[in-house]
C-alpha atoms as a PDB file:
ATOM      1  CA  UNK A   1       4.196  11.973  44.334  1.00  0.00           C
ATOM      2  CA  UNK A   2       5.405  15.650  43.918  1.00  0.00           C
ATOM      3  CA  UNK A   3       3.346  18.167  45.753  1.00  0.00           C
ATOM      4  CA  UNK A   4       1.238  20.171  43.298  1.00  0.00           C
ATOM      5  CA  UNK A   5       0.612  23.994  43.062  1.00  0.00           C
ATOM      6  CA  UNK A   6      -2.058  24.439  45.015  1.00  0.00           C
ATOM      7  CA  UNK A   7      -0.940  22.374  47.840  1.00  0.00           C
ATOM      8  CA  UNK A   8       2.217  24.373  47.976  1.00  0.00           C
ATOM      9  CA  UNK A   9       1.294  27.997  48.391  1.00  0.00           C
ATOM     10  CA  UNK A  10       0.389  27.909  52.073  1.00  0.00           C
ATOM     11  CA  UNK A  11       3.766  26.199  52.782  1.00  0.00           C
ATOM     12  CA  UNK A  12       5.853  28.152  50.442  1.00  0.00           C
ATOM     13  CA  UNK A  13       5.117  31.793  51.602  1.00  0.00           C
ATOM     14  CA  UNK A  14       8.616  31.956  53.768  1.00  0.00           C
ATOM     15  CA  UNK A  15      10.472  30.434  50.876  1.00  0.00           C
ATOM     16  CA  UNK A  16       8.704  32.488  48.142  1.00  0.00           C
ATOM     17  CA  UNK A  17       9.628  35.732  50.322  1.00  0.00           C
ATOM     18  CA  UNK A  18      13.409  34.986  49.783  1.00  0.00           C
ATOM     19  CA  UNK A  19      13.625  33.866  46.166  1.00  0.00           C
ATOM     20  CA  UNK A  20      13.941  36.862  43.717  1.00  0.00           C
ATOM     21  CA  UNK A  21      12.096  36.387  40.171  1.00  0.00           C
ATOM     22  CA  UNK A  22      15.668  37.880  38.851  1.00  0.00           C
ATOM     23  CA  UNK A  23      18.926  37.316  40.282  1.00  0.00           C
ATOM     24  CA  UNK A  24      22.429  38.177  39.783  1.00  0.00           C
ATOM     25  CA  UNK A  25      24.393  35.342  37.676  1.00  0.00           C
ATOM     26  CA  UNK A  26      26.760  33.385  40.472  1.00  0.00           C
ATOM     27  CA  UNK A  27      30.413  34.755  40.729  1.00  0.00           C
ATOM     28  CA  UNK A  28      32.085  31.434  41.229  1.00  0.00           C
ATOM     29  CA  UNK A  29      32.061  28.063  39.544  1.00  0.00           C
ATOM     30  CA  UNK A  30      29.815  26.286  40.939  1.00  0.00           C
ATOM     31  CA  UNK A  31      30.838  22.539  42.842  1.00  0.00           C
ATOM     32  CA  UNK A  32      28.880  20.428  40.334  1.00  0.00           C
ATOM     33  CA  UNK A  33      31.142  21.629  37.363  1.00  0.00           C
ATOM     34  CA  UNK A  34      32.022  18.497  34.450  1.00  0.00           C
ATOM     35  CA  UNK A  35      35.279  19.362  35.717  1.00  0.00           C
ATOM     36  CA  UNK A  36      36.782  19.489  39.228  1.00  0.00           C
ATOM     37  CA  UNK A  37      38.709  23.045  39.327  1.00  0.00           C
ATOM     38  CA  UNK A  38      42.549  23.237  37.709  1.00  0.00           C
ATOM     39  CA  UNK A  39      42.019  20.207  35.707  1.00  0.00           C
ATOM     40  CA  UNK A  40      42.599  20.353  31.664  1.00  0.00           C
ATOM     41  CA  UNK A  41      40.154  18.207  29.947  1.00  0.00           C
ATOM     42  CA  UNK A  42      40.355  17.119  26.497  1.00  0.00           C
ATOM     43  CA  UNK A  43      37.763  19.710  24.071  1.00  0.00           C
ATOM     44  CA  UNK A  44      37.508  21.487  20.794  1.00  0.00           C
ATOM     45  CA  UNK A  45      39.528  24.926  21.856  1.00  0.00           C
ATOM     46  CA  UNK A  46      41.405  26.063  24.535  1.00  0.00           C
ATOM     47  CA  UNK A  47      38.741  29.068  25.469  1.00  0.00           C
ATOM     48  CA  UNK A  48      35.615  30.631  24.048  1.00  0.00           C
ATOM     49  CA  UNK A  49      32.336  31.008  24.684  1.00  0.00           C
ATOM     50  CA  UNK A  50      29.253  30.309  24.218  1.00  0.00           C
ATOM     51  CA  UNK A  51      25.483  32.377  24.545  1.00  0.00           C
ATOM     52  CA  UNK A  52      21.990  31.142  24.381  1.00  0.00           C
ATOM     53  CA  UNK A  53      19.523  33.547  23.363  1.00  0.00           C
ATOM     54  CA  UNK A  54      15.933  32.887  24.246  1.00  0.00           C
ATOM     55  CA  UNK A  55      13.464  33.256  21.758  1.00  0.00           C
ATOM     56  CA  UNK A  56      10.801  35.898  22.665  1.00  0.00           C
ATOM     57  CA  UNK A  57       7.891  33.161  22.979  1.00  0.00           C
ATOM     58  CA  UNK A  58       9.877  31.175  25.796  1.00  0.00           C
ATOM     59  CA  UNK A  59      10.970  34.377  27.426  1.00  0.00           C
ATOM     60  CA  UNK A  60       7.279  35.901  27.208  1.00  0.00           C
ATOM     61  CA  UNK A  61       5.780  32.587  28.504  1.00  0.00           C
ATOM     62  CA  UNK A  62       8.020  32.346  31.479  1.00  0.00           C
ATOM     63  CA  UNK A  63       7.106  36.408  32.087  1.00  0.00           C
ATOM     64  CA  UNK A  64       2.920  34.956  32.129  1.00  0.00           C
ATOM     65  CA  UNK A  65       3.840  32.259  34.513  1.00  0.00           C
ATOM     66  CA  UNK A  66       5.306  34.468  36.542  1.00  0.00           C
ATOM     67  CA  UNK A  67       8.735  32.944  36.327  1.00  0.00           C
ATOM     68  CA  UNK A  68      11.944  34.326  36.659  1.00  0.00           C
ATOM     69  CA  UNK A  69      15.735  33.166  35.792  1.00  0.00           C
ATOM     70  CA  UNK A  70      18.686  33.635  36.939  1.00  0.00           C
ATOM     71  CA  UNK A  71      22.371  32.289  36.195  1.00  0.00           C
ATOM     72  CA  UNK A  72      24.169  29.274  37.739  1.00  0.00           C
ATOM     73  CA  UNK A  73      28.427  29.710  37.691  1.00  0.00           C
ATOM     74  CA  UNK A  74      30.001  29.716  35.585  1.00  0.00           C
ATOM     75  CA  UNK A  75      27.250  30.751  33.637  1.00  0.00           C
ATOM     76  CA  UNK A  76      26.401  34.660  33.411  1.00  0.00           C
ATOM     77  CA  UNK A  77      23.009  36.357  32.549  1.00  0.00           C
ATOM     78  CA  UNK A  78      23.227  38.667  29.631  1.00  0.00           C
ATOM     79  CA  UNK A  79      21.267  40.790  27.324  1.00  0.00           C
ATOM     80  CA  UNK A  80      19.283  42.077  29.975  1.00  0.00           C
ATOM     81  CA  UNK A  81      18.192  38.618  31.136  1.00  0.00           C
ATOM     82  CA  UNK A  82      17.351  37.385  27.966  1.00  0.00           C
ATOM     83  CA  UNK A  83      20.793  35.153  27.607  1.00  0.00           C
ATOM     84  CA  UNK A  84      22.812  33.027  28.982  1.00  0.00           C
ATOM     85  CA  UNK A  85      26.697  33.292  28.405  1.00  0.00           C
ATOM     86  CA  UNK A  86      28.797  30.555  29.385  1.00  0.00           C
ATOM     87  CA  UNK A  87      32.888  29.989  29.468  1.00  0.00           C
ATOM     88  CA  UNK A  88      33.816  27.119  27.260  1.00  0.00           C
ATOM     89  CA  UNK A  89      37.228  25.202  27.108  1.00  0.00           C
ATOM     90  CA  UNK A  90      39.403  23.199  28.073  1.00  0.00           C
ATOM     91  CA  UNK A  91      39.519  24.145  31.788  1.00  0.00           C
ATOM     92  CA  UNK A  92      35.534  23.554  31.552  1.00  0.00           C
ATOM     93  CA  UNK A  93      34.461  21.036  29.448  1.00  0.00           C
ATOM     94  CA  UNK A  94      35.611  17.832  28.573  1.00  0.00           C
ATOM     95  CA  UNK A  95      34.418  15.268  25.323  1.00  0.00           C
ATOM     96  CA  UNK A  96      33.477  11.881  26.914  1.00  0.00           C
ATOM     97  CA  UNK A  97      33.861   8.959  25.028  1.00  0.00           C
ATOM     98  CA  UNK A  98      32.822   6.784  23.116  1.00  0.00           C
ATOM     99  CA  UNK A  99      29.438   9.081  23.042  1.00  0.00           C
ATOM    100  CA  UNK A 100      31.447  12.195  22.083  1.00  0.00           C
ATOM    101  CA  UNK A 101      28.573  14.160  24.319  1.00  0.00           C
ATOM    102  CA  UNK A 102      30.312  17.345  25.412  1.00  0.00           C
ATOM    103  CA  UNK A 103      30.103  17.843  29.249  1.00  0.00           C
ATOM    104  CA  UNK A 104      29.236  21.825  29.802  1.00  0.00           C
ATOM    105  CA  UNK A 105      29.197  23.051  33.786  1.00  0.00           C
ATOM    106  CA  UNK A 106      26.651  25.873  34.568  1.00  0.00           C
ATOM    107  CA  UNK A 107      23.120  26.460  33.674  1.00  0.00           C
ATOM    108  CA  UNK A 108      20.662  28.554  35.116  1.00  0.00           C
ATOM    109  CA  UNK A 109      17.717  28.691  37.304  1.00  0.00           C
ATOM    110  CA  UNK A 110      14.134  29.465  37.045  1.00  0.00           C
ATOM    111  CA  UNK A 111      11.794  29.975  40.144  1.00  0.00           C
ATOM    112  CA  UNK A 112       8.252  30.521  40.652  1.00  0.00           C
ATOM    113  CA  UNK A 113       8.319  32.840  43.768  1.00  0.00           C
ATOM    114  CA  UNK A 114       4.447  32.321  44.097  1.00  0.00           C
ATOM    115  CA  UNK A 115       4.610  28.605  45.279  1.00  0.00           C
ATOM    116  CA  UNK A 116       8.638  28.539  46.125  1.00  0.00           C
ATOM    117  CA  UNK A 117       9.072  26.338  43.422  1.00  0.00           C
ATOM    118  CA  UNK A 118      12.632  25.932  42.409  1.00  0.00           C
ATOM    119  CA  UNK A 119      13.781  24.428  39.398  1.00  0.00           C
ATOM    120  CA  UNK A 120      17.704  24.064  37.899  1.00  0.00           C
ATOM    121  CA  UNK A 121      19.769  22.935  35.036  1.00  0.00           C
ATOM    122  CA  UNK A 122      22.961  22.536  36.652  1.00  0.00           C
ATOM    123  CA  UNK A 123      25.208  20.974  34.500  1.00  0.00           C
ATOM    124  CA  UNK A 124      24.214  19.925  30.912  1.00  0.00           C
ATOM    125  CA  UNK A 125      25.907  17.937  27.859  1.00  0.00           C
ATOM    126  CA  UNK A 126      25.674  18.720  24.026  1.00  0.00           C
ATOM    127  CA  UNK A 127      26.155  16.174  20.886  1.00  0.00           C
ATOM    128  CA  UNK A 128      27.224  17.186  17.852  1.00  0.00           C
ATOM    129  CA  UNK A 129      25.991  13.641  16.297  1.00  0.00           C
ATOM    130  CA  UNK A 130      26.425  13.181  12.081  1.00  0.00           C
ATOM    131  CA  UNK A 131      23.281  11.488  10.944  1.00  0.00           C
ATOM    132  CA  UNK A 132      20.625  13.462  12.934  1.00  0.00           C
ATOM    133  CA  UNK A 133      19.954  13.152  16.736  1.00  0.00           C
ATOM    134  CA  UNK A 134      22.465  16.374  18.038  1.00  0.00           C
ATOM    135  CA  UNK A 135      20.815  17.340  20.936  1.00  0.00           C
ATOM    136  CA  UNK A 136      21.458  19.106  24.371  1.00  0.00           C
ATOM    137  CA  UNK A 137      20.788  17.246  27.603  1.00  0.00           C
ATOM    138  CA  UNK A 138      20.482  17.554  31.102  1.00  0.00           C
ATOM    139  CA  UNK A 139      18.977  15.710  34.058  1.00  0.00           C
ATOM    140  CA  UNK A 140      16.303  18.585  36.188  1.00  0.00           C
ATOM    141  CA  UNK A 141      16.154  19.202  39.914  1.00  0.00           C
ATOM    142  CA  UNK A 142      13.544  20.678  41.322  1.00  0.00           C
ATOM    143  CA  UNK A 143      13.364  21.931  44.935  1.00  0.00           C
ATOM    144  CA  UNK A 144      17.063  20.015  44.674  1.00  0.00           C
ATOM    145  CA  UNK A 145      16.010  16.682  43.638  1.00  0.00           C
ATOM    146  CA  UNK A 146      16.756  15.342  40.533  1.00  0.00           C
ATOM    147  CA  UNK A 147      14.470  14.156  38.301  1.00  0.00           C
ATOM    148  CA  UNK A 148      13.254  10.458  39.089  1.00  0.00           C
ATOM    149  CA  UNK A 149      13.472   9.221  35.588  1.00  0.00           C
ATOM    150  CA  UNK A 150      17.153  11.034  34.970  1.00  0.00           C
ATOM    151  CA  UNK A 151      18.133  12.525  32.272  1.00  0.00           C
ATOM    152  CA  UNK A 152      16.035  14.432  29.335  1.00  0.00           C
ATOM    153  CA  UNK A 153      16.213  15.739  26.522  1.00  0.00           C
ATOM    154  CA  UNK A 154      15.925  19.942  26.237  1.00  0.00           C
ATOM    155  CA  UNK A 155      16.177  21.076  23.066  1.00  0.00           C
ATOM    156  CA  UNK A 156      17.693  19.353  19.155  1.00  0.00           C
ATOM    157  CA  UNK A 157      19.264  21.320  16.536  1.00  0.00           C
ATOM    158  CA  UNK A 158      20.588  20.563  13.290  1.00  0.00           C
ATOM    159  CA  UNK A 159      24.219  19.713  12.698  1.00  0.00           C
ATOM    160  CA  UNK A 160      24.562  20.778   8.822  1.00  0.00           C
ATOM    161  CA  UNK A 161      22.966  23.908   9.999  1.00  0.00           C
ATOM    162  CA  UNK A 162      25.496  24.258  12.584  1.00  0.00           C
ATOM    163  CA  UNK A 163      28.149  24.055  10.024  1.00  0.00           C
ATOM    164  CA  UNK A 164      27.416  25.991   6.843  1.00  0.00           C
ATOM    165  CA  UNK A 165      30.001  28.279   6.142  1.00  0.00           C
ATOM    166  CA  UNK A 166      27.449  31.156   6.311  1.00  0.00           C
ATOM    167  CA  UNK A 167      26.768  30.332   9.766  1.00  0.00           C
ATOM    168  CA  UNK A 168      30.304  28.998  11.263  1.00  0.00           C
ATOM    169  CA  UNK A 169      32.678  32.437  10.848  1.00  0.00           C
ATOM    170  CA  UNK A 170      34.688  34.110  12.940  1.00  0.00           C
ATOM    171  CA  UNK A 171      32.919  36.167  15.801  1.00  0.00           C
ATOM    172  CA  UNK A 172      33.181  36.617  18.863  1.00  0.00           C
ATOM    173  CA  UNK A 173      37.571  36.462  19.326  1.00  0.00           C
ATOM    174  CA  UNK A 174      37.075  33.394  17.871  1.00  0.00           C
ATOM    175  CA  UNK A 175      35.287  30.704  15.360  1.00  0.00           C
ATOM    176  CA  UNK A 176      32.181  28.758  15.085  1.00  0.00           C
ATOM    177  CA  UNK A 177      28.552  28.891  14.582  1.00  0.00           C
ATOM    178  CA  UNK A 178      26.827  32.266  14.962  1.00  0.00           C
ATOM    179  CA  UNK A 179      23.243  31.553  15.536  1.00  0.00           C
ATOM    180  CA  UNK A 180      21.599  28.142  15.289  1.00  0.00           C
ATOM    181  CA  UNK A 181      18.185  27.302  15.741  1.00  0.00           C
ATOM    182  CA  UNK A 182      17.295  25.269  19.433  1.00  0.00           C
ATOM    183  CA  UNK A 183      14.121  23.559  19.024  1.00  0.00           C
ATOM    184  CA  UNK A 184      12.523  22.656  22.312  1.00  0.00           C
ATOM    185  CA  UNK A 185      12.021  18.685  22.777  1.00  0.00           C
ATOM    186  CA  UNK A 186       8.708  17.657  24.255  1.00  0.00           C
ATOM    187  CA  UNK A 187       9.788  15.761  26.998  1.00  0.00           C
ATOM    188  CA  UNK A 188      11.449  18.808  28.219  1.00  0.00           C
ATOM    189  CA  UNK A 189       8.184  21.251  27.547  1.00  0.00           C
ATOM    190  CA  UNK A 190       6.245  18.941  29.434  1.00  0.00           C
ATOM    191  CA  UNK A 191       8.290  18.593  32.635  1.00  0.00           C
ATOM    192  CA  UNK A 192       8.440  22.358  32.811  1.00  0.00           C
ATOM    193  CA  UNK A 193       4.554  22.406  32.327  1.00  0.00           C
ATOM    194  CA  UNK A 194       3.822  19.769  34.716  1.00  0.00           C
ATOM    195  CA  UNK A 195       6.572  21.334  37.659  1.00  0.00           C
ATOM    196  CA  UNK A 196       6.241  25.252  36.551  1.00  0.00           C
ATOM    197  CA  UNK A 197       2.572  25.720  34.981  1.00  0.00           C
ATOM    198  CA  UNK A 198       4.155  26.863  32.098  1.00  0.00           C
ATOM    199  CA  UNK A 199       1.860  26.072  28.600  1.00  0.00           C
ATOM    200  CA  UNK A 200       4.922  25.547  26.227  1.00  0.00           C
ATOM    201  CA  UNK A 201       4.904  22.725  23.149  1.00  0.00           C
ATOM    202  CA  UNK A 202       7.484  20.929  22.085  1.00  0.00           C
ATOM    203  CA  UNK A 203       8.898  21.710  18.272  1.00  0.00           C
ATOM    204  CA  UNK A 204       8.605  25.417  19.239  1.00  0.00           C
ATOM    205  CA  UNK A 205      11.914  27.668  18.827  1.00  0.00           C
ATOM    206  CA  UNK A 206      13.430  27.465  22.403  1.00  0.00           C
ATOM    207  CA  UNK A 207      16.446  29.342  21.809  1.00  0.00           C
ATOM    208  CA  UNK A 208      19.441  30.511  19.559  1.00  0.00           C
ATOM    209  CA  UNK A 209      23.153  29.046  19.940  1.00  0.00           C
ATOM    210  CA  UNK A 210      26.022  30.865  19.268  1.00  0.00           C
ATOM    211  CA  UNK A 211      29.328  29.633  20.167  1.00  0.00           C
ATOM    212  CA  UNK A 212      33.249  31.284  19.607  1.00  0.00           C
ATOM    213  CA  UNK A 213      36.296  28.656  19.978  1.00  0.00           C
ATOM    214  CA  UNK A 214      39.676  30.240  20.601  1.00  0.00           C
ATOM    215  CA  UNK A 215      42.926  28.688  20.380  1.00  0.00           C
ATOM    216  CA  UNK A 216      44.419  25.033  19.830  1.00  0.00           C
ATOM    217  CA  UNK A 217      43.558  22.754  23.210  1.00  0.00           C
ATOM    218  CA  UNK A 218      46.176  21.406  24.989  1.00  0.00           C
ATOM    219  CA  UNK A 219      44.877  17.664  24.416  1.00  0.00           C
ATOM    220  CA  UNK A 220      43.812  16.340  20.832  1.00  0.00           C
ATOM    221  CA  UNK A 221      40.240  15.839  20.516  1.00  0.00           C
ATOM    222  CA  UNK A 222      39.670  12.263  20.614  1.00  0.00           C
ATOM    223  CA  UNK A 223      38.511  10.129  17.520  1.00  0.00           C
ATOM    224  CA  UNK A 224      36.283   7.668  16.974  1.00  0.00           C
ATOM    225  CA  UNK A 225      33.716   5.762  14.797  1.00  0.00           C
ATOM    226  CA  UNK A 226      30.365   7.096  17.103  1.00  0.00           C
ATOM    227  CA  UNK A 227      27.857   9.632  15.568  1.00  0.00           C
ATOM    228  CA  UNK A 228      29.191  11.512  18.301  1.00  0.00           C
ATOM    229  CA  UNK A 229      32.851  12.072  17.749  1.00  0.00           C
ATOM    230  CA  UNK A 230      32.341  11.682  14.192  1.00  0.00           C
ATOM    231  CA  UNK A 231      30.341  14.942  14.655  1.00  0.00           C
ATOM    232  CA  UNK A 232      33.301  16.187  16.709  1.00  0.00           C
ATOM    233  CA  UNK A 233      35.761  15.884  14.158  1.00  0.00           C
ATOM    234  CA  UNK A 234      33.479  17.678  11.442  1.00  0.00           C
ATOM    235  CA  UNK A 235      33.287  20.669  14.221  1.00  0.00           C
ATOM    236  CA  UNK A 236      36.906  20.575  14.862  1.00  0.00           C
ATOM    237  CA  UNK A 237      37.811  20.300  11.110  1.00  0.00           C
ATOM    238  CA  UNK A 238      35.812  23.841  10.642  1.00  0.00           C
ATOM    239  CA  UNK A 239      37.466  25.148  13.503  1.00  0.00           C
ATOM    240  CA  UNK A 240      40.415  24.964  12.153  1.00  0.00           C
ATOM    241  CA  UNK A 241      39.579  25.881   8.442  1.00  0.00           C
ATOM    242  CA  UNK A 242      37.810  29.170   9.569  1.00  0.00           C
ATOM    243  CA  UNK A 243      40.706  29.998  11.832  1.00  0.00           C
ATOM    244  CA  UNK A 244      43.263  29.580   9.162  1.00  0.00           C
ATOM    245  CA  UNK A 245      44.892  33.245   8.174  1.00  0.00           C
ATOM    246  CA  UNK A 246      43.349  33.280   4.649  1.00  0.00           C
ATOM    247  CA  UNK A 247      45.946  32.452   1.611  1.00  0.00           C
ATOM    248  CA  UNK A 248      48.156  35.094   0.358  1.00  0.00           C
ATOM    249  CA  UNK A 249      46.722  36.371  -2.858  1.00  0.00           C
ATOM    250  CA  UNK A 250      50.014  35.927  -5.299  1.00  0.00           C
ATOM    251  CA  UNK A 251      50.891  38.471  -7.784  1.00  0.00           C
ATOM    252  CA  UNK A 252      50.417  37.522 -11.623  1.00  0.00           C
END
């Protein structure tokens, strides 16, 4: 059984004393990437990015618990802490199959410098899935062991949102959706409560996505009949119709 709060304060002063609440995002790629460095994997564009926003509840909760974040490579902290930017392409992510869950490398990490408690998303996955059920996952360590039962979910978002032609534009260098909606799952809200004393509830906003692809990839995008790269294919489709140089308007 995990130690609990209490029991961890007299043995975490040394630790606690070298963690900052804020620290600077990590200048390398870090060695549990989705991809091992130099290789090409098969994705929706050949570079982009992508930011998560935090919504102002989840950032004001983790500022009462008296937790702070920082950035894991080749993730970067931005906004003034409130965001995470990430690197996305081909030389970082890859689309597994048959799920069609999208491998991402980098994440961040939040610490409670009280206790020493240390807890990471390292590397996470996202599914665009047609016919509900696009999520992101991840599998927690904390105090750099994973979480016993594996993998969770984090946070669920709506695919048709994702799409609308409102929201996917160019922005960014590139094209794709400018701000969707994360909501925070419950299984995720209650791990962090249980590991982090936080008091956050699932079905709250956790966070906004917003994510630029640039250029064609170097592999095709693979197909398949899956929720998951069904999904992929719709993404990729409106990749490449907001890209498009709009038609010529002929004279009369």
């Amino acid at each position: 059984m995990r130690p609990t709060r209490a029991s961890l304060i007299a043995g975490g002063t040394a630790l606690a004393a070298v963690l900052l609440a804020v620290q600077p995002a990590a200048a390398v790629r870090s060695g549990a990437g989705c991809l091992a460095y130099g290789q090409v994997g098969s994705y929706l564009s050949r570079e982009g990015g992508a930011k998560i926003t935090l919504s102002a509840a989840f950032a004001g909760e983790l500022k009462r618990a008296g937790i702070g974040l920082s950035a894991l490579g080749p993730a970067e902290l931005a906004d003034g802490g409130r965001a995470l930017w990430m690197p996305v392409g081909e030389r970082y992510d890859t689309v597994e199959t048959p799920s069609g869950r999208i491998c991402h490398p980098g994440g961040f990490r939040l610490t409670d410098d009280e206790v020493g408690v240390t807890y990471e998303i390292g590397t996470f996955h996202m599914l665009f899935a047609t016919g509900g059920g696009s999520a992101l996952f991840a599998t927690p360590t904390v105090n750099g062991e994973a979480r016993p039962r594996g993998e969770l979910t984090l946070a669920t978002f709506g695919l048709r949102r994702a799409l609308d032609p409102r929201t996917f534009v160019r922005h960014g260098g590139g094209a794709g959706p400018r701000k969707v909606a994360l909501t925070l799952h419950q299984s995720w809200a209650d791990h962090l409560n249980r590991e982090l004393g936080t008091r956050l509830r699932g079905g709250t906003h956790w966070a906004d996505l917003a994510i630029a692809w640039q250029g064609e990839p170097s592999r095709p995008v693979p197909a398949g009949a899956t929720p998951g790269l069904r999904g992929i294919e719709l993404v990729n489709d409106a990749i490449r119709r907001t890209s498009a140089p709009p038609a010529p308007i002929l004279p009369f």
